[in-house]
Amino acid sequence: MMNAKKNKKSQKKPKYKILFVSSELHPFAKTGGLGDVSNSLPKALKALYQDIRILIPAYPFAVKKAESIKTIATIDLPTKGFPGHLGLPAIEGKRNRVSILETLLPGSQVKVMMIESELYNRSGTPYFNSNNKEWDDNDFRFALLNYVAVEIAMGRTEVNWKPDIVHGNDWQAGLIGALLEDEHLNKKNLRPATVFTIHNMAHMGVYSQERFNALELPKHLWNHHELEFHDDFSFIKGGLVFSDRVNTVSPSYAKEIQHEEFGYGLSGLLSYRSERLSGILNGIDMKEWNPAKDPMIKQNYSIKTLIDKQTNKTAVQKHFNLPKKKNTLLLGIVARLVYQKGIDLVLENMEEILELPVQIVVLGSGDLELESRLRQWSNKYPDKIQIQLGYDESLSHLIEAGIDAFIMPSRFEPCGLNQLYSLRYGTIPIVRETGGLADTVVHASKEHLNNNTATGVVFHESKGSTIIDAITLTSLLYQNKDIWKQLMISGMKQEYSWKESAKKYLKLYAQAIKDRNKYTQHTPVIL
Ligand code: ADP
Ligand code: GLC
């Protein structure tokens, strides 16, 4: 009976073969939200009966975490010399040959393919070496991801599976659209439809003409309507110009990037393509981020047992060596410590913030100067602010559960996941009104408090004084236990699962297929 019902449901939906290409995938490789989304969106699409497979580089730390991993194919790439150019280490004999490993995404039936190559076989993060410096051959490393995606997309590999849609994410997958259009235009091969998701316009993959040549990219793409970008070329531009559909991770950010301030020099192109550009809000993995079942926190809790959140607060204070004060507002930050996140604005006003009755914990890594300034404050006021530098998945869960409010003063935020995790954990988000933060948090104004729709504190301007005002307001709200409880409950009742957003991706795929069929010829973009 159950099966008959399931079959009926699955028959109603379109069933696509989707190749999802990303440079990060939790739990194998994650530096930020891209890793989370690459995990949870494919799982949600699988639950909608889609045949989705993920393609990522086989970083050694990713392979180590994979269970029952096996080699399923070897691919000889059409490019000749790379990566033996420009003094980069030539990998004699096998420089154009990669292996494809296959495993399953933990807790699901989603197949993950990993590209094994010497280019990925190093420690560090997906992008940086152990001194926090970008690998100087990231263009080669990620071009390889694109080239392999194209071979699979065109059905030219032993993987024996040809997708209907190739879904690329961020600049690391930006060349796929351009290379597939090249198949279509110059080689008359029917290509799959292409979707490109922008998770962050600040990272564009910009490299020189010398590198363009070394990468053996089709020469005719070097023009400013296509890949060229102010005498260099840009990976992300390939995704934006050529993909059948482009989207970003919140409706507000989709609008913002069409303006100069947020478009990083590509706002003209983005508004030119606005009919093909949309915003789909990220969801969260409701199983992994569930305070009632989360194994990484000290004490599970739900709306009905809110009092138990307190045990997590004590655990966070203990972990960070802060005085165990039950009634002091405990603020927290978990983030990549970069300009985007506005941490510097908090730092500039730290003296005044710490005069308020608060404690602060920070977990993060990134900019060395920000790290050292944070360290200085915690040395000066060890009873008020404590930090942990580095990456710690499990501690990030405990912090979400244990703090009272989460500070997210981002200069821009394509979506943001931590404010969503905060809402789910009854932790009040303090956010700047931008991108996905504006789309997901409702300010504690009088009106919103009166009609019980408020879920956090939202401030408008990106400057220090507004952050102080926002934290002062949070501290006042915290003193009124009834209002605070209502804020927590309203947040916990929000529904930011992938359910609706995954359906929107299915529609986007359908549109991409339609567009691919409609426009046989790429129309040059006029900037
Ligand atoms: P972004 O992708 O811009 O970094 P998001 O809010 O979308 O921002 O997602 C950040 C993700 O990375 C969250 O899951 C967050 O918990 C995690 N994260 C960031 N820094 C750390 C860290 N130092 N340790 C553990 N998790 C982290
Ligand atoms: C990016 C953005 C972040 C978003 C994440 C996942 O890293 O900075 O706002 O939530 O991607 O889409």
mmCIF file with all atom_site columns, C-alpha atoms in Angstrom, residues 297-301 305-319 324 326 330 398-399 401-404:
data_model
loop_
_atom_site.group_PDB
_atom_site.id
_atom_site.type_symbol
_atom_site.label_atom_id
_atom_site.label_alt_id
_atom_site.label_comp_id
_atom_site.label_asym_id
_atom_site.label_entity_id
_atom_site.label_seq_id
_atom_site.pdbx_PDB_ins_code
_atom_site.Cartn_x
_atom_site.Cartn_y
_atom_site.Cartn_z
_atom_site.occupancy
_atom_site.B_iso_or_equiv
_atom_site.pdbx_formal_charge
_atom_site.auth_seq_id
_atom_site.auth_comp_id
_atom_site.auth_asym_id
_atom_site.auth_atom_id
_atom_site.pdbx_PDB_model_num
ATOM 1  C CA . ILE A 1 297 ? 24.823 19.581 22.083 1.00 0.00 ? 297 ILE A CA 1
ATOM 2  C CA . LYS A 1 298 ? 24.843 19.069 25.837 1.00 0.00 ? 298 LYS A CA 1
ATOM 3  C CA . GLN A 1 299 ? 21.090 18.859 26.428 1.00 0.00 ? 299 GLN A CA 1
ATOM 4  C CA . ASN A 1 300 ? 18.364 18.413 23.824 1.00 0.00 ? 300 ASN A CA 1
ATOM 5  C CA . TYR A 1 301 ? 15.345 20.704 23.994 1.00 0.00 ? 301 TYR A CA 1
ATOM 6  C CA . THR A 1 305 ? 11.283 22.179 27.130 1.00 0.00 ? 305 THR A CA 1
ATOM 7  C CA . LEU A 1 306 ? 12.918 25.548 26.521 1.00 0.00 ? 306 LEU A CA 1
ATOM 8  C CA . ILE A 1 307 ? 14.320 25.646 30.025 1.00 0.00 ? 307 ILE A CA 1
ATOM 9  C CA . ASP A 1 308 ? 16.762 22.899 28.989 1.00 0.00 ? 308 ASP A CA 1
ATOM 10 C CA . LYS A 1 309 ? 18.502 25.309 26.621 1.00 0.00 ? 309 LYS A CA 1
ATOM 11 C CA . GLN A 1 310 ? 20.054 26.743 29.798 1.00 0.00 ? 310 GLN A CA 1
ATOM 12 C CA . THR A 1 311 ? 22.197 23.598 30.254 1.00 0.00 ? 311 THR A CA 1
ATOM 13 C CA . ASN A 1 312 ? 23.776 24.328 26.871 1.00 0.00 ? 312 ASN A CA 1
ATOM 14 C CA . LYS A 1 313 ? 24.461 27.914 27.913 1.00 0.00 ? 313 LYS A CA 1
ATOM 15 C CA . THR A 1 314 ? 26.362 26.700 30.949 1.00 0.00 ? 314 THR A CA 1
ATOM 16 C CA . ALA A 1 315 ? 28.245 24.234 28.730 1.00 0.00 ? 315 ALA A CA 1
ATOM 17 C CA . VAL A 1 316 ? 29.283 27.027 26.354 1.00 0.00 ? 316 VAL A CA 1
ATOM 18 C CA . GLN A 1 317 ? 30.424 29.215 29.269 1.00 0.00 ? 317 GLN A CA 1
ATOM 19 C CA . LYS A 1 318 ? 32.370 26.273 30.635 1.00 0.00 ? 318 LYS A CA 1
ATOM 20 C CA . HIS A 1 319 ? 33.960 25.465 27.283 1.00 0.00 ? 319 HIS A CA 1
ATOM 21 C CA . LYS A 1 324 ? 28.840 30.796 34.590 1.00 0.00 ? 324 LYS A CA 1
ATOM 22 C CA . LYS A 1 326 ? 22.779 32.353 34.126 1.00 0.00 ? 326 LYS A CA 1
ATOM 23 C CA . LEU A 1 330 ? 25.436 35.463 26.056 1.00 0.00 ? 330 LEU A CA 1
ATOM 24 C CA . LEU A 1 398 ? 26.818 23.710 20.833 1.00 0.00 ? 398 LEU A CA 1
ATOM 25 C CA . ILE A 1 399 ? 27.213 27.467 20.384 1.00 0.00 ? 399 ILE A CA 1
ATOM 26 C CA . ALA A 1 401 ? 22.233 25.835 21.257 1.00 0.00 ? 401 ALA A CA 1
ATOM 27 C CA . GLY A 1 402 ? 23.905 27.595 24.167 1.00 0.00 ? 402 GLY A CA 1
ATOM 28 C CA . ILE A 1 403 ? 24.060 31.287 23.325 1.00 0.00 ? 403 ILE A CA 1
ATOM 29 C CA . ASP A 1 404 ? 21.124 33.659 23.739 1.00 0.00 ? 404 ASP A CA 1
#
